[in-house]
């Protein structure tokens, strides 16, 4: 792992103390540099298309094979209040 970079995404904006990386520890013991971006950076890059599109499609491919489509929506019903349901009985 020496010479690699660990990218922490989203931990800053979520405010989860357990997800904060001790970069000095990683550099000293693992020889890895630590970079961190918050979710606004992540979403901004996705929105602007600043990512490797081929790698993105490769990453999604297993999901397409294992994900079942959602069931169709339930039929729409018109729900009546108790008052509306009894209007016909009082005329």
Short mmCIF file of C-alpha atoms in Angstrom, two decimals:
data_model
loop_
_atom_site.label_atom_id
_atom_site.label_comp_id
_atom_site.label_asym_id
_atom_site.label_seq_id
_atom_site.Cartn_x
_atom_site.Cartn_y
_atom_site.Cartn_z
CA UNK A 1 0.00 0.00 0.00
CA UNK A 2 3.03 2.23 0.33
CA UNK A 3 2.88 5.12 -2.13
CA UNK A 4 -0.91 4.85 -2.60
CA UNK A 5 -3.52 7.44 -1.66
CA UNK A 6 -6.53 6.80 0.58
CA UNK A 7 -9.51 8.99 -0.37
CA UNK A 8 -12.04 9.62 2.35
CA UNK A 9 -15.34 10.77 0.84
CA UNK A 10 -18.14 12.38 2.79
CA UNK A 11 -16.91 11.96 6.36
CA UNK A 12 -16.43 15.68 6.82
CA UNK A 13 -19.96 16.70 5.89
CA UNK A 14 -21.58 13.84 7.81
CA UNK A 15 -19.88 14.92 11.02
CA UNK A 16 -19.07 11.38 12.08
CA UNK A 17 -16.05 11.52 14.39
CA UNK A 18 -15.35 7.82 13.90
CA UNK A 19 -14.79 8.38 10.18
CA UNK A 20 -12.03 10.97 10.66
CA UNK A 21 -8.74 9.59 9.39
CA UNK A 22 -5.52 10.18 11.33
CA UNK A 23 -3.39 11.10 8.32
CA UNK A 24 -0.11 11.11 10.30
CA UNK A 25 -0.70 7.50 11.37
CA UNK A 26 -1.45 6.39 7.80
CA UNK A 27 1.63 8.16 6.47
CA UNK A 28 3.95 6.82 9.17
CA UNK A 29 2.78 3.20 9.38
CA UNK A 30 1.32 2.51 5.95
CA UNK A 31 3.23 4.97 3.80
CA UNK A 32 -0.05 6.24 2.35
CA UNK A 33 -1.16 9.80 1.78
CA UNK A 34 -4.68 10.66 2.92
CA UNK A 35 -7.00 12.96 0.98
CA UNK A 36 -10.51 13.93 2.05
CA UNK A 37 -13.41 15.50 0.21
CA UNK A 38 -16.83 16.35 1.55
CA UNK A 39 -20.08 15.46 -0.17
CA UNK A 40 -20.48 18.89 -1.78
CA UNK A 41 -17.26 18.28 -3.74
CA UNK A 42 -18.35 14.75 -4.60
CA UNK A 43 -21.81 15.81 -5.81
CA UNK A 44 -20.37 18.81 -7.67
CA UNK A 45 -18.01 16.59 -9.65
CA UNK A 46 -20.78 14.10 -10.44
CA UNK A 47 -23.11 16.92 -11.56
CA UNK A 48 -20.42 18.43 -13.80
CA UNK A 49 -19.42 15.04 -15.21
CA UNK A 50 -15.88 15.29 -13.81
CA UNK A 51 -15.32 11.57 -13.35
CA UNK A 52 -14.24 8.56 -15.37
CA UNK A 53 -17.49 7.56 -17.10
CA UNK A 54 -16.19 4.16 -18.24
CA UNK A 55 -15.06 3.28 -14.72
CA UNK A 56 -18.44 4.42 -13.38
CA UNK A 57 -20.28 2.09 -15.78
CA UNK A 58 -17.94 -0.77 -14.85
CA UNK A 59 -18.66 -0.16 -11.16
CA UNK A 60 -22.44 -0.23 -11.78
CA UNK A 61 -22.41 -3.39 -13.91
CA UNK A 62 -22.64 -5.90 -11.00
CA UNK A 63 -25.57 -3.94 -9.57
CA UNK A 64 -27.49 -4.26 -12.82
CA UNK A 65 -27.12 -8.06 -12.67
CA UNK A 66 -28.17 -8.45 -9.03
CA UNK A 67 -30.81 -5.76 -8.58
CA UNK A 68 -34.40 -6.71 -9.22
CA UNK A 69 -36.67 -3.97 -10.56
CA UNK A 70 -39.08 -2.43 -8.07
CA UNK A 71 -42.64 -3.74 -8.05
CA UNK A 72 -45.23 -1.70 -9.94
CA UNK A 73 -46.95 1.01 -7.91
CA UNK A 74 -50.14 0.09 -6.12
CA UNK A 75 -53.33 1.23 -7.84
CA UNK A 76 -54.42 4.72 -6.86
CA UNK A 77 -57.48 4.83 -4.62
CA UNK A 78 -59.58 7.79 -3.69
CA UNK A 79 -59.78 7.73 0.05
CA UNK A 80 -62.84 9.32 1.64
CA UNK A 81 -63.02 10.69 5.10
CA UNK A 82 -65.66 9.24 7.40
CA UNK A 83 -67.72 12.40 6.83
CA UNK A 84 -67.51 12.11 3.01
CA UNK A 85 -68.46 8.44 3.12
CA UNK A 86 -71.64 9.18 5.12
CA UNK A 87 -72.84 12.18 3.08
CA UNK A 88 -75.00 9.98 0.89
CA UNK A 89 -76.84 8.55 3.89
CA UNK A 90 -77.99 11.95 5.17
CA UNK A 91 -79.64 13.33 2.05
#
